[in-house]
Structures are given as structure tokens and as C-alpha cells.
XYZ file of C-alpha atoms in Angstrom:
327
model
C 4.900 -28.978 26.247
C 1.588 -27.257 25.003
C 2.217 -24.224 27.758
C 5.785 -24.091 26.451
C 4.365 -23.882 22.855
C 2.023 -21.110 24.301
C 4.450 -18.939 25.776
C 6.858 -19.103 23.164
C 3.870 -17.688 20.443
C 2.995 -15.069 23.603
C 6.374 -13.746 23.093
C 7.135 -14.353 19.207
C 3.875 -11.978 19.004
C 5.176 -9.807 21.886
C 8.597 -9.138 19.496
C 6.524 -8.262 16.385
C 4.610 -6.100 17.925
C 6.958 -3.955 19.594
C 9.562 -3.979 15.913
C 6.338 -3.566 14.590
C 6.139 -0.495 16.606
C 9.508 0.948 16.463
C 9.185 0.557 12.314
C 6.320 2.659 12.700
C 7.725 5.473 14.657
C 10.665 5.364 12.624
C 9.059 6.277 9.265
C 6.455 7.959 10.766
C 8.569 10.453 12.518
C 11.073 10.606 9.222
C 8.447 11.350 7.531
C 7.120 14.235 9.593
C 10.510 15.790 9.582
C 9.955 16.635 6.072
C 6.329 17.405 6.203
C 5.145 19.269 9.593
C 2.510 20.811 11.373
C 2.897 23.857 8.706
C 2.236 21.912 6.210
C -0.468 20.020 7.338
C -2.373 23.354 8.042
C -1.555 25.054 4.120
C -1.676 21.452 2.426
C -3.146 18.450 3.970
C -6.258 20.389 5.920
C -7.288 21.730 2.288
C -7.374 18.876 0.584
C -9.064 16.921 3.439
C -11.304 19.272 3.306
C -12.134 19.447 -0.376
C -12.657 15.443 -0.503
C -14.992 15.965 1.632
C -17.028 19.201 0.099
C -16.789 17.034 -3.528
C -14.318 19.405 -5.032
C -11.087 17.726 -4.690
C -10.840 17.169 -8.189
C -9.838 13.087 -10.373
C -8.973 11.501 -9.340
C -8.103 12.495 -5.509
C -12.118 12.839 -5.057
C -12.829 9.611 -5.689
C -10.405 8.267 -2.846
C -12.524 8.772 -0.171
C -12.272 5.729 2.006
C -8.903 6.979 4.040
C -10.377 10.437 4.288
C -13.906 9.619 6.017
C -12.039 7.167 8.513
C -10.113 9.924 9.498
C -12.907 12.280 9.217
C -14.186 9.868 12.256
C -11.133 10.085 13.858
C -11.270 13.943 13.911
C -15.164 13.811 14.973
C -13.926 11.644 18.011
C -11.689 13.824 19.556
C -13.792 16.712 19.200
C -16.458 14.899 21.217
C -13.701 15.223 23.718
C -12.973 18.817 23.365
C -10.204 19.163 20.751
C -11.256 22.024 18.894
C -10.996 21.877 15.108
C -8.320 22.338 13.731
C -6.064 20.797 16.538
C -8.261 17.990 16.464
C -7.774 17.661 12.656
C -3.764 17.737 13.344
C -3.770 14.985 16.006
C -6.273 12.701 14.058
C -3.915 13.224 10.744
C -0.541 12.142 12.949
C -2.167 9.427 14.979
C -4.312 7.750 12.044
C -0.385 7.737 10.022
C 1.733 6.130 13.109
C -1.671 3.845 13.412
C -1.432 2.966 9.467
C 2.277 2.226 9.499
C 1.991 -0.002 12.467
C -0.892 -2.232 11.129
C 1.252 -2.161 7.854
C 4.400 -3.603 9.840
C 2.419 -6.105 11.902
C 0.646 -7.653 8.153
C 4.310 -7.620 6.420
C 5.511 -9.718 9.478
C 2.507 -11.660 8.820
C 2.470 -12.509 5.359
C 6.299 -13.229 5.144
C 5.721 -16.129 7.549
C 2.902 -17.741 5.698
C 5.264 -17.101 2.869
C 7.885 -19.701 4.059
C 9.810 -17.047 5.771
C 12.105 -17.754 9.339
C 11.387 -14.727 12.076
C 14.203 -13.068 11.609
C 14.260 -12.894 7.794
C 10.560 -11.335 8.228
C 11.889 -8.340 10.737
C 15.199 -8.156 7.971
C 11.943 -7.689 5.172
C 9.787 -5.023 7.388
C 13.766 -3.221 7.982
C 13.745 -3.543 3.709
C 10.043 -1.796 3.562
C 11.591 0.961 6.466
C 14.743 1.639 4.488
C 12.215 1.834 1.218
C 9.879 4.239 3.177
C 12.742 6.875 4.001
C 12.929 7.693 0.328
C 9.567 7.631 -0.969
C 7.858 11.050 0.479
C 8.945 13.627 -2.827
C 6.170 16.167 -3.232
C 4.157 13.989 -0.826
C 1.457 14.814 2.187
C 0.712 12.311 4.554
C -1.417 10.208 1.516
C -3.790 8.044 3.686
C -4.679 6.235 0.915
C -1.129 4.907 -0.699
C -0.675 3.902 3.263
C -4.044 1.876 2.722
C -3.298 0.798 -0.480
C -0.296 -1.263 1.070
C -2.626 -2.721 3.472
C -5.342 -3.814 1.569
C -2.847 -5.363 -1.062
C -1.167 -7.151 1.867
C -4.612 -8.553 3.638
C -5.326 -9.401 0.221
C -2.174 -11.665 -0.114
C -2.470 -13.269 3.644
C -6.054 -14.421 2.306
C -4.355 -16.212 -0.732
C -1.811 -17.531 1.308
C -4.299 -18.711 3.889
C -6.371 -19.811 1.125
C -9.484 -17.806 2.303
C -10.108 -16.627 -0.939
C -13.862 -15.395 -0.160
C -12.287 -11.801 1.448
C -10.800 -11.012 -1.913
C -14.501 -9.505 -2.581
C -14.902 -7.639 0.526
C -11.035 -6.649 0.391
C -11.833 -5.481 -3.078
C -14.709 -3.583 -2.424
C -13.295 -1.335 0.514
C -10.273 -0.671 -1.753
C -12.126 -0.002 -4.726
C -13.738 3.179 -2.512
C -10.096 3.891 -0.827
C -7.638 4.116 -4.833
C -8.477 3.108 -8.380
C -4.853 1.057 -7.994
C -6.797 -1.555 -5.633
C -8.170 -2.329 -9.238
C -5.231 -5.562 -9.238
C -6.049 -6.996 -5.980
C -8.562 -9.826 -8.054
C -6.240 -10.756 -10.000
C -3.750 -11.668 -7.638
C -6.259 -14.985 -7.219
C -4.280 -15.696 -10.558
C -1.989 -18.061 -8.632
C -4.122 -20.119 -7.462
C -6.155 -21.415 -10.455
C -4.170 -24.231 -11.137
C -5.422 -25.765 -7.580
C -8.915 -27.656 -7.167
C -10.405 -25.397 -6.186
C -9.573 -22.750 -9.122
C -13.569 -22.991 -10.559
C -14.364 -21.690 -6.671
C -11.475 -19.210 -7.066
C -12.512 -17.837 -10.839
C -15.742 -16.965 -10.187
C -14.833 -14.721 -6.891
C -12.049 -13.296 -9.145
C -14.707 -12.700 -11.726
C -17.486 -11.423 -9.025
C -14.355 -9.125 -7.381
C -13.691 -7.316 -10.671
C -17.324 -6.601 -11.102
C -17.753 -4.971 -8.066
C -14.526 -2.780 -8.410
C -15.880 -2.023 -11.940
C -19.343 -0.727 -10.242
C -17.767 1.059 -7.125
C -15.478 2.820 -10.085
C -18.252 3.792 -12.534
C -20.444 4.683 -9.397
C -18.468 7.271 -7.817
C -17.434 8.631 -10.670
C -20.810 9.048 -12.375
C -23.199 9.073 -9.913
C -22.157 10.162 -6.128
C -19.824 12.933 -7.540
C -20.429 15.400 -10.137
C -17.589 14.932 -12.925
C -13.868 16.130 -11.506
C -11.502 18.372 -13.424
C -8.885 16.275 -14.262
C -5.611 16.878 -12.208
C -2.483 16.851 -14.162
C 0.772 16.390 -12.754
C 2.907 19.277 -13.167
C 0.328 19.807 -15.730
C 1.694 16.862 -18.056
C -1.132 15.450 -19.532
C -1.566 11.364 -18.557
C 0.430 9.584 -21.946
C 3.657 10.719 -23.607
C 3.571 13.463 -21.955
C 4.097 12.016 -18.632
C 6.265 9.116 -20.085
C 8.871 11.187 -21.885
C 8.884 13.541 -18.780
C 9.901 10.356 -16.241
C 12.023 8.667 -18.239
C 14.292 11.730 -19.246
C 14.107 13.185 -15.760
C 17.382 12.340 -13.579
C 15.593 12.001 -10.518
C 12.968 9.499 -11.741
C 16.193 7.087 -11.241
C 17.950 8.447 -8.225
C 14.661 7.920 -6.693
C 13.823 4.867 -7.424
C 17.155 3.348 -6.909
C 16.737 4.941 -3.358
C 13.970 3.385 -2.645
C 13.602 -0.411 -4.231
C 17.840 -0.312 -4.955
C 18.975 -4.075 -5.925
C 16.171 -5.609 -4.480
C 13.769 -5.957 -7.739
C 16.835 -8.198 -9.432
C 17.657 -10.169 -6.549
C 13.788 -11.154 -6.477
C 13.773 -11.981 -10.294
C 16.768 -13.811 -9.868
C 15.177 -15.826 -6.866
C 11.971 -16.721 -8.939
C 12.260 -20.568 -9.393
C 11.949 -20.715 -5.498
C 9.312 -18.593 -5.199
C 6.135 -20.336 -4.294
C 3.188 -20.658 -6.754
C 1.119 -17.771 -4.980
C 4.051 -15.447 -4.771
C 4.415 -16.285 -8.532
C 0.970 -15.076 -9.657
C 1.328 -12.038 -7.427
C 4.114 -10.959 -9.478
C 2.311 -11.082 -12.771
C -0.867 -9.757 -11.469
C 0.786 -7.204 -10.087
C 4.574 -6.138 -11.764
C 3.938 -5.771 -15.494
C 0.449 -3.316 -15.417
C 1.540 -1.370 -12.048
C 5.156 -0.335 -13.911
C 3.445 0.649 -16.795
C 0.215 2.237 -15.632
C 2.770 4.321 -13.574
C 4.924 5.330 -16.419
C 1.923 7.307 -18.019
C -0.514 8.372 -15.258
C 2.058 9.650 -12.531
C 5.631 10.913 -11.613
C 7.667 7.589 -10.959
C 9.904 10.529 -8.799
C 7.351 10.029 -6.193
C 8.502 6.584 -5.421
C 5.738 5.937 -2.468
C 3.609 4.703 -6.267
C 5.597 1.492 -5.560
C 5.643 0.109 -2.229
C 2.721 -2.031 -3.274
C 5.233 -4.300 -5.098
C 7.617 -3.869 -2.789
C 5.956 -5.190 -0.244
C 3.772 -7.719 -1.870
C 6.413 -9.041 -4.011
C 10.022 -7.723 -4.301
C 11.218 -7.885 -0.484
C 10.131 -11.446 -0.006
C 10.714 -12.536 -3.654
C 14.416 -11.643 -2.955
C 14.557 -12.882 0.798
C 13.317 -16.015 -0.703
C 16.620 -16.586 -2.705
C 18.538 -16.897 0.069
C 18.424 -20.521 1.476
C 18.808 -20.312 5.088
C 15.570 -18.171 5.234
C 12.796 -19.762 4.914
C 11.724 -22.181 7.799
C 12.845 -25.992 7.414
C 9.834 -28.636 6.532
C 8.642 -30.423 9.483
């Protein structure tokens, strides 16, 4: 019976990993249909470049997490003879079909601890695909929103797993990848009612200090101050606001990419568990809103954090016959 057991994990892990896969090569080759070796050389190659020289301007210069890894990744295969720039080109596509896959294989991951069956989790990473396909306006291959996702999703598989403890290391690595990863403590909101909340407080508390410091730090202190970068030169406020809501494609967009699936997860919310229920608050209210003023909602990859984290299984959830029966 326990070989049986064994062999049928080998090949439940077996199947995510190779959907896993596919996913990846799906949106990673969708995504390279729009933006190709051209414009890696006149776009992406630049900017890498100027993250690293300190001149990429705020707040791109402070995400510098992404870039150095695939700074390493670039250094690699030039030990083995790919000249620079080829080198650069291979390390950008290989480090985005690597991203997308380790993205794939945590979705999988979380939806089960979440309650979810097998098949509802591949029908959730098909839901983050279909999401993906309509999220690259005005975009280069943006290592960090890639590793945004991730860290937000390791972040939920240690709530879920209740090894709260990596919410500080999570935190910290994020903190040097996007300023967004500044939510990930508070998704520990969920689980203060439990008795071990006092336990959970302080490395909520102890997590938002150390963001705080990594912000101030690289801001102040390892960079010398960044013209700011405005979008479409809107300045961040009104400006930005009344620009996304009156613009038509703001919508189209983002009914492309999250369609129905935001109300069928509100209207699923009573059978949510607790977790999933703080993860909404910490997450939904301040990421639509910061959004609204700092960026252009057109460029819809800004919300596959919540898809992820919280829309795709908050609406899988409401239907009955997906989540695994109680033992």
C-alpha cells in the first residue's frame, strides 16, 4: 500500500511538472511573439544595463534583485564562450521560460494546500495562462513583476503551511526585487486569530521593518537619488487616475485579462478559508488603489499578484466539487 501511495505522488508530481512546463512555454513563447530578439537588443539590453551602471532611474533602479540574478546568468554562459551580447539574449529568454515554470509549479502548489482537487489546480494555472496572454502592453520581459508573483506565492504556501518564520526572509529578498513586495507581511493578517497570532505579530512586525530599511537603504544610501520616471509623463496622483479611468483600454484590458473571475471570487467568499480571507484584504483594497495613481492599469501584468494569490482560487473555491473531500 505505502509503494502504491509512492508511485501515485511520483506521477501526480510527474503531471505537474510537465503542465507546469507546457504553461510555461506557452506564455513564454506568446509573449516573445510580441517582444523579440529586436527588441531585446534596443529595449531590454539598455535598461539591463542602466540598473546595473545606477542610472536606471525610480523607481526601476531600485529593482535590482531580478537583474543581478540574471546578470549571473549572463556571466555563466560567457564563462562558456557566449560572447556578450548573445550571451545577454539567451540568459534574458532562458531566466523568463525558467521564471514562468517555477511560477506554474508554486500555483499548482498553493491551490492544493488551499483545499483544491488536481484538476481544479491545472483548470487555475490554465486561468493564470489565459490571464498572461493579455497582460504584456508596453511591456519588456519585466523580471521583476515575474518575481513578484513568486515571492507573493512562496509567501502564501508558508501561511498555508503555517511556517510563518520565511515571511522575513521572503520579505527581505522581495523588498530588494519591487517596492510592491511591500504587502507580503501583511498577508500574516489571517492568521492572528490562531494561538499562535503573538508568534505571528511580531514576525509581521519584524517583516515590515526590514522592508522599511531595505526601502530607505537603497534609496538613500546605495544609489544616488533617481529622476523620477513618469508614465507617459503623467505625474503619480490625478494625473495618472483621471488618465486610467477615462482611457478605453484601461477596461478592455483588464477585462482581458482577470474577465469574470474577480466577482465569481467575491461571490465565493464565505467558503473561502480563513488564510485566503486575510490575503484578500492584505492584498485587494491597497494594490487596486496604489495602482490607480502610480501606474497605467492598461498594463494589466500590475495585477497578476491578485490573480494568482487570490482571485483564481477564491473563485475555484465556489464551486463545490473542487476542493478535495475531508478524510
Amino acid at each position: 500500500m505505502q509503494t502504491a501511495e509512492k508511485s501515485k505522488v511520483s506521477i501526480t508530481v510527474m503531471v505537474v511538472f510537465y503542465a507546469a512546463l507546457a504553461l510555461a512555454l506557452f506564455t513564454y513563447y506568446w509573449q516573445l511573439r510580441r517582444f523579440g530578439d529586436e527588441e531585446i537588443r534596443v529595449f531590454q539590453l539598455p535598461r539591463h544595463e542602466s540598473v546595473l551602471n545606477g542610472t536606471a532611474g525610480n523607481p526601476w533602479q531600485y529593482r535590482i534583485l531580478s537583474e543581478y540574478a540574471v546578470e549571473e546568468v549572463i556571466k555563466f554562459l560567457e564563462r562558456f564562450g557566449v560572447s556578450y551580447p548573445d550571451a545577454a539574449r539567451s540568459a534574458f529568454k532562458g531566466f523568463r521560460l525558467f521564471q514562468n515554470w517555477v511560477m506554474f509549479m508554486l500555483m499548482a502548489w498553493y491551490y492544493r494546500k488551499l483545499g483544491l482537487t488536481l484538476h481544479a489546480a491545472f483548470l487555475g494555472m490554465a486561468m493564470m495562462a489565459w490571464a498572461m496572454t493579455h497582460s504584456y502592453l508596453d511591456s519588456d520581459l519585466q523580471f521583476n513583476t515575474h518575481s513578484d508573483i513568486i515571492f507573493y506565492l512562496l509567501a502564501a504556501l508558508s501561511i498555508m503551511s503555517q511556517k510563518y518564520s520565511f515571511i522575513l526572509p521572503i520579505t527581505i529578498l522581495a523588498a530588494l526585487n519591487r517596492e510592491t513586495s511591500a504587502l507580503i507581511p501583511l498577508m500574516l493578517l489571517g492568521v492572528l486569530f490562531r494561538p499562535e497570532s503573538r508568534r505571528a505579530l511580531w514576525i509581521l512586525a519584524l517583516s515590515l521593518a526590514a522592508y522599511g530599511i531595505i526601502y530607505w537603504v537603497l534609496r538613500h544610501v546605495v544609489y544616488e537619488p533617481q529622476e523620477l520616471i513618469k508614465p507617459r509623463g503623467l505625474s503619480p496622483g490625478r494625473d495618472l487616475f483621471d488618465f486610467n479611468i477615462r482611457r478605453r483600454q484601461t477596461w478592455e484590458l483588464l477585462f482581458a485579462t482577470l474577465n469574470i473571475t474577480p466577482v465569481l471570487a467575491v461571490m465565493a467568499y464565505k467558503r473561502w478559508p480563513r488564510e485566503l480571507q486575510g490575503f484578500f484584504w492584505a492584498i485587494i483594497p491597497v494594490w487596486f488603489a496604489v495602482h490607480a495613481f502610480y501606474s497605467i492599469m492598461a498594463e494589466t501584468r500590475l495585477f497578476l499578484v491578485p490573480m494568482a494569490i487570490v482571485f483564481i482560487p477564491g473563485a475555484i473555491l465556489g464551486i463545490p466539487s473542487a476542493q478535495e473531500e475531508e478524510s
